[in-house]
Amino acid sequence: MNRPHFTHFKPTNEFERWATVEVSDFDHVPKQMEKFVLQSGLYAVFNFKGMSTDTSIFQYIFGTWLPSSEYELDNRPHFEVLGDKYKNNHPASEEEIWIPIKPKTLCLSLGGCSRLLRFKQAVNL
């Protein structure tokens, strides 16, 4: 897969952002809103604590963790979950960063490609 945006990651790279909320169905979506279905698959989830302006977590994910892991990027959306502990640009702010991945080898080694990896430790860089 040729994805120079991520293979040559820089914090200044531009990308599209969506604000989403999970719904049980699309029956009552306001006309002014677009529908988005997140494709299932394997994700690496990083718990991040720190300032929202600190991009070192992405340098770590794409520059250190991913190249040395048994995974590669999958062609699905990346997203962040900003829960109750998220405080925009505050040192104690917490969020989850979800990175779509797939094994560098066949999915058979994992018993399927729909598992979730969760890294429980907070990443403080």
PDB file of C-alpha atoms in Angstrom:
ATOM      1  CA  MET A   1       0.000   0.000   0.000  1.00  0.00           C
ATOM      2  CA  ASN A   2       1.431   3.353  -0.986  1.00  0.00           C
ATOM      3  CA  ARG A   3       0.458   5.815   1.746  1.00  0.00           C
ATOM      4  CA  PRO A   4       3.217   8.429   1.916  1.00  0.00           C
ATOM      5  CA  HIS A   5       1.147  10.488   4.365  1.00  0.00           C
ATOM      6  CA  PHE A   6       1.812   7.854   7.028  1.00  0.00           C
ATOM      7  CA  THR A   7       5.097   6.347   5.894  1.00  0.00           C
ATOM      8  CA  HIS A   8       6.570   9.852   5.954  1.00  0.00           C
ATOM      9  CA  PHE A   9       4.537  11.156   8.871  1.00  0.00           C
ATOM     10  CA  LYS A  10       5.032  14.749   9.969  1.00  0.00           C
ATOM     11  CA  PRO A  11       2.818  16.614  12.448  1.00  0.00           C
ATOM     12  CA  THR A  12       2.212  19.231   9.752  1.00  0.00           C
ATOM     13  CA  ASN A  13       0.572  16.742   7.331  1.00  0.00           C
ATOM     14  CA  GLU A  14      -2.976  17.755   6.461  1.00  0.00           C
ATOM     15  CA  PHE A  15      -5.926  15.398   6.781  1.00  0.00           C
ATOM     16  CA  GLU A  16      -9.702  15.454   7.002  1.00  0.00           C
ATOM     17  CA  ARG A  17     -11.385  15.379  10.424  1.00  0.00           C
ATOM     18  CA  TRP A  18     -14.886  14.258  11.298  1.00  0.00           C
ATOM     19  CA  ALA A  19     -16.764  14.702  14.563  1.00  0.00           C
ATOM     20  CA  THR A  20     -18.946  11.630  15.005  1.00  0.00           C
ATOM     21  CA  VAL A  21     -21.302  10.082  17.511  1.00  0.00           C
ATOM     22  CA  GLU A  22     -22.407   6.469  17.648  1.00  0.00           C
ATOM     23  CA  VAL A  23     -26.076   5.826  16.833  1.00  0.00           C
ATOM     24  CA  SER A  24     -28.115   2.627  16.817  1.00  0.00           C
ATOM     25  CA  ASP A  25     -29.586   3.338  13.366  1.00  0.00           C
ATOM     26  CA  PHE A  26     -29.845   6.016  10.693  1.00  0.00           C
ATOM     27  CA  ASP A  27     -33.630   6.428  10.933  1.00  0.00           C
ATOM     28  CA  HIS A  28     -33.585   9.878  12.581  1.00  0.00           C
ATOM     29  CA  VAL A  29     -30.414  11.549  11.315  1.00  0.00           C
ATOM     30  CA  PRO A  30     -30.962  15.283  10.668  1.00  0.00           C
ATOM     31  CA  LYS A  31     -30.746  16.255   6.995  1.00  0.00           C
ATOM     32  CA  GLN A  32     -27.853  18.636   7.727  1.00  0.00           C
ATOM     33  CA  MET A  33     -25.684  15.716   8.914  1.00  0.00           C
ATOM     34  CA  GLU A  34     -23.865  13.075   6.899  1.00  0.00           C
ATOM     35  CA  LYS A  35     -23.894   9.373   7.735  1.00  0.00           C
ATOM     36  CA  PHE A  36     -20.626   7.576   8.370  1.00  0.00           C
ATOM     37  CA  VAL A  37     -20.155   3.825   8.855  1.00  0.00           C
ATOM     38  CA  LEU A  38     -16.865   2.819  10.436  1.00  0.00           C
ATOM     39  CA  GLN A  39     -15.583  -0.405   8.884  1.00  0.00           C
ATOM     40  CA  SER A  40     -14.679  -3.048  11.449  1.00  0.00           C
ATOM     41  CA  GLY A  41     -11.213  -4.487  11.730  1.00  0.00           C
ATOM     42  CA  LEU A  42      -8.108  -4.697  13.836  1.00  0.00           C
ATOM     43  CA  TYR A  43      -7.019  -1.542  15.671  1.00  0.00           C
ATOM     44  CA  ALA A  44      -4.081  -0.652  17.890  1.00  0.00           C
ATOM     45  CA  VAL A  45      -5.415   1.571  20.666  1.00  0.00           C
ATOM     46  CA  PHE A  46      -3.062   3.936  22.457  1.00  0.00           C
ATOM     47  CA  ASN A  47      -4.094   5.665  25.680  1.00  0.00           C
ATOM     48  CA  PHE A  48      -2.589   9.131  25.592  1.00  0.00           C
ATOM     49  CA  LYS A  49      -2.318  11.576  28.468  1.00  0.00           C
ATOM     50  CA  GLY A  50      -1.073  15.084  27.781  1.00  0.00           C
ATOM     51  CA  MET A  51      -1.547  18.276  25.847  1.00  0.00           C
ATOM     52  CA  SER A  52      -3.478  18.095  22.574  1.00  0.00           C
ATOM     53  CA  THR A  53      -0.716  20.150  20.961  1.00  0.00           C
ATOM     54  CA  ASP A  54       1.864  17.447  21.793  1.00  0.00           C
ATOM     55  CA  THR A  55       2.259  15.449  18.583  1.00  0.00           C
ATOM     56  CA  SER A  56       5.070  13.215  19.868  1.00  0.00           C
ATOM     57  CA  ILE A  57       2.577  10.370  20.350  1.00  0.00           C
ATOM     58  CA  PHE A  58       2.073  10.220  16.580  1.00  0.00           C
ATOM     59  CA  GLN A  59       5.834  10.321  16.001  1.00  0.00           C
ATOM     60  CA  TYR A  60       6.071   7.344  18.374  1.00  0.00           C
ATOM     61  CA  ILE A  61       3.193   5.402  16.773  1.00  0.00           C
ATOM     62  CA  PHE A  62       4.258   5.875  13.147  1.00  0.00           C
ATOM     63  CA  GLY A  63       8.015   6.272  13.608  1.00  0.00           C
ATOM     64  CA  THR A  64       8.782   3.724  16.343  1.00  0.00           C
ATOM     65  CA  TRP A  65       5.941   1.381  17.279  1.00  0.00           C
ATOM     66  CA  LEU A  66       4.495   0.536  13.872  1.00  0.00           C
ATOM     67  CA  PRO A  67       7.801  -0.092  12.020  1.00  0.00           C
ATOM     68  CA  SER A  68       9.016  -2.411  14.796  1.00  0.00           C
ATOM     69  CA  SER A  69       5.685  -4.236  15.211  1.00  0.00           C
ATOM     70  CA  GLU A  70       4.282  -7.227  13.356  1.00  0.00           C
ATOM     71  CA  TYR A  71       1.616  -4.940  11.852  1.00  0.00           C
ATOM     72  CA  GLU A  72       1.184  -2.462   9.051  1.00  0.00           C
ATOM     73  CA  LEU A  73      -1.380   0.265   8.468  1.00  0.00           C
ATOM     74  CA  ASP A  74      -4.715  -0.809   7.098  1.00  0.00           C
ATOM     75  CA  ASN A  75      -6.620   1.411   4.695  1.00  0.00           C
ATOM     76  CA  ARG A  76      -9.383   2.434   7.110  1.00  0.00           C
ATOM     77  CA  PRO A  77     -10.041   5.586   9.145  1.00  0.00           C
ATOM     78  CA  HIS A  78      -7.901   6.486  12.138  1.00  0.00           C
ATOM     79  CA  PHE A  79      -9.826   8.041  14.985  1.00  0.00           C
ATOM     80  CA  GLU A  80      -9.642   9.317  18.545  1.00  0.00           C
ATOM     81  CA  VAL A  81     -12.110   8.842  21.370  1.00  0.00           C
ATOM     82  CA  LEU A  82     -12.396  11.945  23.524  1.00  0.00           C
ATOM     83  CA  GLY A  83     -14.230  10.806  26.645  1.00  0.00           C
ATOM     84  CA  ASP A  84     -14.980  12.357  30.030  1.00  0.00           C
ATOM     85  CA  LYS A  85     -11.276  12.735  30.858  1.00  0.00           C
ATOM     86  CA  TYR A  86     -10.539  14.805  27.744  1.00  0.00           C
ATOM     87  CA  LYS A  87      -9.644  18.426  28.560  1.00  0.00           C
ATOM     88  CA  ASN A  88      -8.573  20.291  25.454  1.00  0.00           C
ATOM     89  CA  ASN A  89      -4.899  21.260  25.656  1.00  0.00           C
ATOM     90  CA  HIS A  90      -4.525  20.381  29.353  1.00  0.00           C
ATOM     91  CA  PRO A  91      -1.587  18.321  30.665  1.00  0.00           C
ATOM     92  CA  ALA A  92      -3.976  15.914  32.467  1.00  0.00           C
ATOM     93  CA  SER A  93      -6.169  15.377  29.394  1.00  0.00           C
ATOM     94  CA  GLU A  94      -6.718  11.741  28.351  1.00  0.00           C
ATOM     95  CA  GLU A  95      -7.851  10.245  25.052  1.00  0.00           C
ATOM     96  CA  GLU A  96      -7.699   7.030  23.045  1.00  0.00           C
ATOM     97  CA  ILE A  97      -5.984   6.979  19.653  1.00  0.00           C
ATOM     98  CA  TRP A  98      -7.203   4.189  17.354  1.00  0.00           C
ATOM     99  CA  ILE A  99      -4.922   3.173  14.485  1.00  0.00           C
ATOM    100  CA  PRO A 100      -6.209   0.663  11.891  1.00  0.00           C
ATOM    101  CA  ILE A 101      -3.708  -2.136  11.419  1.00  0.00           C
ATOM    102  CA  LYS A 102      -3.367  -5.536   9.815  1.00  0.00           C
ATOM    103  CA  PRO A 103      -0.781  -8.254  10.353  1.00  0.00           C
ATOM    104  CA  LYS A 104       2.226  -8.173   8.078  1.00  0.00           C
ATOM    105  CA  THR A 105       1.605 -11.907   7.741  1.00  0.00           C
ATOM    106  CA  LEU A 106      -1.625 -13.779   7.031  1.00  0.00           C
ATOM    107  CA  CYS A 107      -4.617 -13.089   9.268  1.00  0.00           C
ATOM    108  CA  LEU A 108      -4.784 -16.823  10.021  1.00  0.00           C
ATOM    109  CA  SER A 109      -2.050 -16.343  12.614  1.00  0.00           C
ATOM    110  CA  LEU A 110      -4.516 -14.277  14.695  1.00  0.00           C
ATOM    111  CA  GLY A 111      -7.546 -16.458  14.051  1.00  0.00           C
ATOM    112  CA  GLY A 112      -9.169 -13.671  12.023  1.00  0.00           C
ATOM    113  CA  CYS A 113      -8.646  -9.993  11.371  1.00  0.00           C
ATOM    114  CA  SER A 114     -11.383  -8.528  13.540  1.00  0.00           C
ATOM    115  CA  ARG A 115      -9.577  -8.569  16.879  1.00  0.00           C
ATOM    116  CA  LEU A 116      -8.822  -5.453  18.881  1.00  0.00           C
ATOM    117  CA  LEU A 117      -5.428  -4.670  20.349  1.00  0.00           C
ATOM    118  CA  ARG A 118      -5.521  -2.424  23.365  1.00  0.00           C
ATOM    119  CA  PHE A 119      -2.436  -0.936  24.918  1.00  0.00           C
ATOM    120  CA  LYS A 120      -3.459  -0.360  28.515  1.00  0.00           C
ATOM    121  CA  GLN A 121      -0.537   1.764  29.544  1.00  0.00           C
ATOM    122  CA  ALA A 122      -0.692   5.477  29.041  1.00  0.00           C
ATOM    123  CA  VAL A 123       1.896   6.787  26.653  1.00  0.00           C
ATOM    124  CA  ASN A 124       3.668   9.808  28.067  1.00  0.00           C
ATOM    125  CA  LEU A 125       6.404  11.143  25.829  1.00  0.00           C
TER     126      LEU A 125
END
